[in-house]
Amino acid sequence: MSSSATRCRTHQALAKQRDGLLRSIREQMMDFQNVGRARLMIRWPQHSKQISDANFPAFNDLMEAYGIAVLSRDEVRGQRKPDLKMLEDYETLCQQLEVDSLKVLADVARHDPLADRRA
């Protein structure tokens, strides 16, 4: 087999491996986003329809961050001797992400002329 064919085969194998890795990363990000969205809907049930329907990059990023934050907070909470400073930091982060998420949703509702008809 020529060195050119070997390089081509190696390149194809690396591209396939890269594609699988990217797919896995996207799936994990989607999982964090889904966790964040579900947990926010539990936290703010009166906004659950709006949280469920919101699907735009800024909100999806907030949901991903919130998902990571709540899972991390829960992990610290579940430790036998939790680091109280770290727990406090995660609590603060979760609360701030909740406030930011609700602000984004309020902003969208304020600028969406059809929001009242869909509610």
PDB file of C-alpha atoms in Angstrom:
ATOM      1  CA  MET A   1       0.000   0.000   0.000  1.00  0.00           C
ATOM      2  CA  SER A   2       1.373   3.417  -0.906  1.00  0.00           C
ATOM      3  CA  SER A   3       2.074   6.068   1.715  1.00  0.00           C
ATOM      4  CA  SER A   4      -0.559   8.280   0.073  1.00  0.00           C
ATOM      5  CA  ALA A   5      -3.231   5.595   0.510  1.00  0.00           C
ATOM      6  CA  THR A   6      -2.152   5.034   4.108  1.00  0.00           C
ATOM      7  CA  ARG A   7      -2.390   8.772   4.843  1.00  0.00           C
ATOM      8  CA  CYS A   8      -5.829   8.896   3.229  1.00  0.00           C
ATOM      9  CA  ARG A   9      -7.020   5.938   5.315  1.00  0.00           C
ATOM     10  CA  THR A  10      -5.585   7.507   8.482  1.00  0.00           C
ATOM     11  CA  HIS A  11      -7.255  10.814   7.663  1.00  0.00           C
ATOM     12  CA  GLN A  12     -10.596   9.069   7.137  1.00  0.00           C
ATOM     13  CA  ALA A  13     -10.263   7.197  10.437  1.00  0.00           C
ATOM     14  CA  LEU A  14      -9.413  10.423  12.286  1.00  0.00           C
ATOM     15  CA  ALA A  15     -12.342  12.243  10.662  1.00  0.00           C
ATOM     16  CA  LYS A  16     -14.694   9.437  11.699  1.00  0.00           C
ATOM     17  CA  GLN A  17     -13.328   9.522  15.260  1.00  0.00           C
ATOM     18  CA  ARG A  18     -13.683  13.334  15.354  1.00  0.00           C
ATOM     19  CA  ASP A  19     -17.273  13.139  14.111  1.00  0.00           C
ATOM     20  CA  GLY A  20     -18.140  10.603  16.809  1.00  0.00           C
ATOM     21  CA  LEU A  21     -16.541  12.778  19.472  1.00  0.00           C
ATOM     22  CA  LEU A  22     -18.414  15.878  18.272  1.00  0.00           C
ATOM     23  CA  ARG A  23     -21.693  13.939  18.246  1.00  0.00           C
ATOM     24  CA  SER A  24     -21.024  12.784  21.816  1.00  0.00           C
ATOM     25  CA  ILE A  25     -20.252  16.344  22.946  1.00  0.00           C
ATOM     26  CA  ARG A  26     -23.451  17.645  21.325  1.00  0.00           C
ATOM     27  CA  GLU A  27     -25.483  14.895  23.022  1.00  0.00           C
ATOM     28  CA  GLN A  28     -23.977  15.727  26.418  1.00  0.00           C
ATOM     29  CA  MET A  29     -24.674  19.431  25.893  1.00  0.00           C
ATOM     30  CA  MET A  30     -28.254  18.595  24.943  1.00  0.00           C
ATOM     31  CA  ASP A  31     -28.551  16.499  28.097  1.00  0.00           C
ATOM     32  CA  PHE A  32     -27.421  19.406  30.283  1.00  0.00           C
ATOM     33  CA  GLN A  33     -29.810  21.683  28.426  1.00  0.00           C
ATOM     34  CA  ASN A  34     -32.695  19.252  28.967  1.00  0.00           C
ATOM     35  CA  VAL A  35     -31.807  18.846  32.645  1.00  0.00           C
ATOM     36  CA  GLY A  36     -31.673  22.622  33.068  1.00  0.00           C
ATOM     37  CA  ARG A  37     -34.974  23.135  31.285  1.00  0.00           C
ATOM     38  CA  ALA A  38     -36.710  20.404  33.301  1.00  0.00           C
ATOM     39  CA  ARG A  39     -35.340  21.631  36.621  1.00  0.00           C
ATOM     40  CA  LEU A  40     -36.310  25.237  35.833  1.00  0.00           C
ATOM     41  CA  MET A  41     -39.827  24.092  34.949  1.00  0.00           C
ATOM     42  CA  ILE A  42     -40.029  22.359  38.338  1.00  0.00           C
ATOM     43  CA  ARG A  43     -38.646  25.426  40.093  1.00  0.00           C
ATOM     44  CA  TRP A  44     -41.011  27.833  38.284  1.00  0.00           C
ATOM     45  CA  PRO A  45     -44.091  25.775  37.276  1.00  0.00           C
ATOM     46  CA  GLN A  46     -46.090  28.927  36.476  1.00  0.00           C
ATOM     47  CA  HIS A  47     -43.633  29.548  33.617  1.00  0.00           C
ATOM     48  CA  SER A  48     -43.304  25.948  32.454  1.00  0.00           C
ATOM     49  CA  LYS A  49     -45.008  26.437  29.073  1.00  0.00           C
ATOM     50  CA  GLN A  50     -42.839  29.420  28.248  1.00  0.00           C
ATOM     51  CA  ILE A  51     -39.705  27.560  29.421  1.00  0.00           C
ATOM     52  CA  SER A  52     -40.677  24.520  27.368  1.00  0.00           C
ATOM     53  CA  ASP A  53     -41.401  26.566  24.230  1.00  0.00           C
ATOM     54  CA  ALA A  54     -38.321  28.804  24.356  1.00  0.00           C
ATOM     55  CA  ASN A  55     -35.816  27.561  21.829  1.00  0.00           C
ATOM     56  CA  PHE A  56     -33.214  30.114  20.839  1.00  0.00           C
ATOM     57  CA  PRO A  57     -29.438  30.149  21.382  1.00  0.00           C
ATOM     58  CA  ALA A  58     -29.244  32.573  24.342  1.00  0.00           C
ATOM     59  CA  PHE A  59     -31.916  30.701  26.306  1.00  0.00           C
ATOM     60  CA  ASN A  60     -30.558  27.287  25.364  1.00  0.00           C
ATOM     61  CA  ASP A  61     -27.124  28.367  26.630  1.00  0.00           C
ATOM     62  CA  LEU A  62     -28.707  29.471  29.915  1.00  0.00           C
ATOM     63  CA  MET A  63     -30.484  26.119  30.219  1.00  0.00           C
ATOM     64  CA  GLU A  64     -27.236  24.260  29.619  1.00  0.00           C
ATOM     65  CA  ALA A  65     -25.422  26.365  32.244  1.00  0.00           C
ATOM     66  CA  TYR A  66     -28.302  25.897  34.690  1.00  0.00           C
ATOM     67  CA  GLY A  67     -28.298  22.137  34.100  1.00  0.00           C
ATOM     68  CA  ILE A  68     -24.579  21.922  34.833  1.00  0.00           C
ATOM     69  CA  ALA A  69     -24.946  24.179  37.892  1.00  0.00           C
ATOM     70  CA  VAL A  70     -27.855  22.273  39.478  1.00  0.00           C
ATOM     71  CA  LEU A  71     -26.215  18.893  38.901  1.00  0.00           C
ATOM     72  CA  SER A  72     -22.954  20.188  40.380  1.00  0.00           C
ATOM     73  CA  ARG A  73     -24.800  21.712  43.340  1.00  0.00           C
ATOM     74  CA  ASP A  74     -26.656  18.455  43.932  1.00  0.00           C
ATOM     75  CA  GLU A  75     -23.382  16.532  43.796  1.00  0.00           C
ATOM     76  CA  VAL A  76     -21.845  18.803  46.459  1.00  0.00           C
ATOM     77  CA  ARG A  77     -25.031  18.543  48.575  1.00  0.00           C
ATOM     78  CA  GLY A  78     -24.833  14.757  48.431  1.00  0.00           C
ATOM     79  CA  GLN A  79     -21.281  14.569  49.733  1.00  0.00           C
ATOM     80  CA  ARG A  80     -20.765  13.171  53.200  1.00  0.00           C
ATOM     81  CA  LYS A  81     -19.006  16.377  54.310  1.00  0.00           C
ATOM     82  CA  PRO A  82     -19.894  18.993  51.709  1.00  0.00           C
ATOM     83  CA  ASP A  83     -17.684  22.011  51.190  1.00  0.00           C
ATOM     84  CA  LEU A  84     -20.080  24.659  52.504  1.00  0.00           C
ATOM     85  CA  LYS A  85     -18.401  27.519  50.639  1.00  0.00           C
ATOM     86  CA  MET A  86     -18.641  25.613  47.370  1.00  0.00           C
ATOM     87  CA  LEU A  87     -22.263  24.727  48.101  1.00  0.00           C
ATOM     88  CA  GLU A  88     -23.045  28.390  48.793  1.00  0.00           C
ATOM     89  CA  ASP A  89     -21.341  29.380  45.527  1.00  0.00           C
ATOM     90  CA  TYR A  90     -23.405  26.851  43.556  1.00  0.00           C
ATOM     91  CA  GLU A  91     -26.614  27.973  45.290  1.00  0.00           C
ATOM     92  CA  THR A  92     -25.837  31.576  44.324  1.00  0.00           C
ATOM     93  CA  LEU A  93     -25.005  30.581  40.755  1.00  0.00           C
ATOM     94  CA  CYS A  94     -28.234  28.574  40.398  1.00  0.00           C
ATOM     95  CA  GLN A  95     -30.300  31.462  41.754  1.00  0.00           C
ATOM     96  CA  GLN A  96     -28.612  33.939  39.397  1.00  0.00           C
ATOM     97  CA  LEU A  97     -29.184  31.673  36.399  1.00  0.00           C
ATOM     98  CA  GLU A  98     -32.861  31.348  37.399  1.00  0.00           C
ATOM     99  CA  VAL A  99     -33.192  35.146  37.562  1.00  0.00           C
ATOM    100  CA  ASP A 100     -31.372  35.572  34.239  1.00  0.00           C
ATOM    101  CA  SER A 101     -33.585  32.950  32.587  1.00  0.00           C
ATOM    102  CA  LEU A 102     -36.778  34.595  33.791  1.00  0.00           C
ATOM    103  CA  LYS A 103     -35.498  37.996  32.623  1.00  0.00           C
ATOM    104  CA  VAL A 104     -34.818  36.593  29.150  1.00  0.00           C
ATOM    105  CA  LEU A 105     -38.291  35.041  29.012  1.00  0.00           C
ATOM    106  CA  ALA A 106     -39.897  38.294  30.178  1.00  0.00           C
ATOM    107  CA  ASP A 107     -37.948  40.185  27.530  1.00  0.00           C
ATOM    108  CA  VAL A 108     -39.130  37.799  24.825  1.00  0.00           C
ATOM    109  CA  ALA A 109     -42.756  38.074  25.988  1.00  0.00           C
ATOM    110  CA  ARG A 110     -42.516  41.860  26.040  1.00  0.00           C
ATOM    111  CA  HIS A 111     -41.232  41.964  22.446  1.00  0.00           C
ATOM    112  CA  ASP A 112     -43.450  39.213  21.011  1.00  0.00           C
ATOM    113  CA  PRO A 113     -46.785  40.654  19.796  1.00  0.00           C
ATOM    114  CA  LEU A 114     -48.314  37.153  19.665  1.00  0.00           C
ATOM    115  CA  ALA A 115     -47.309  36.179  23.232  1.00  0.00           C
ATOM    116  CA  ASP A 116     -50.671  37.191  24.727  1.00  0.00           C
ATOM    117  CA  ARG A 117     -52.614  35.170  22.158  1.00  0.00           C
ATOM    118  CA  ARG A 118     -50.514  32.037  22.728  1.00  0.00           C
ATOM    119  CA  ALA A 119     -50.775  32.053  26.515  1.00  0.00           C
TER     120      ALA A 119
END
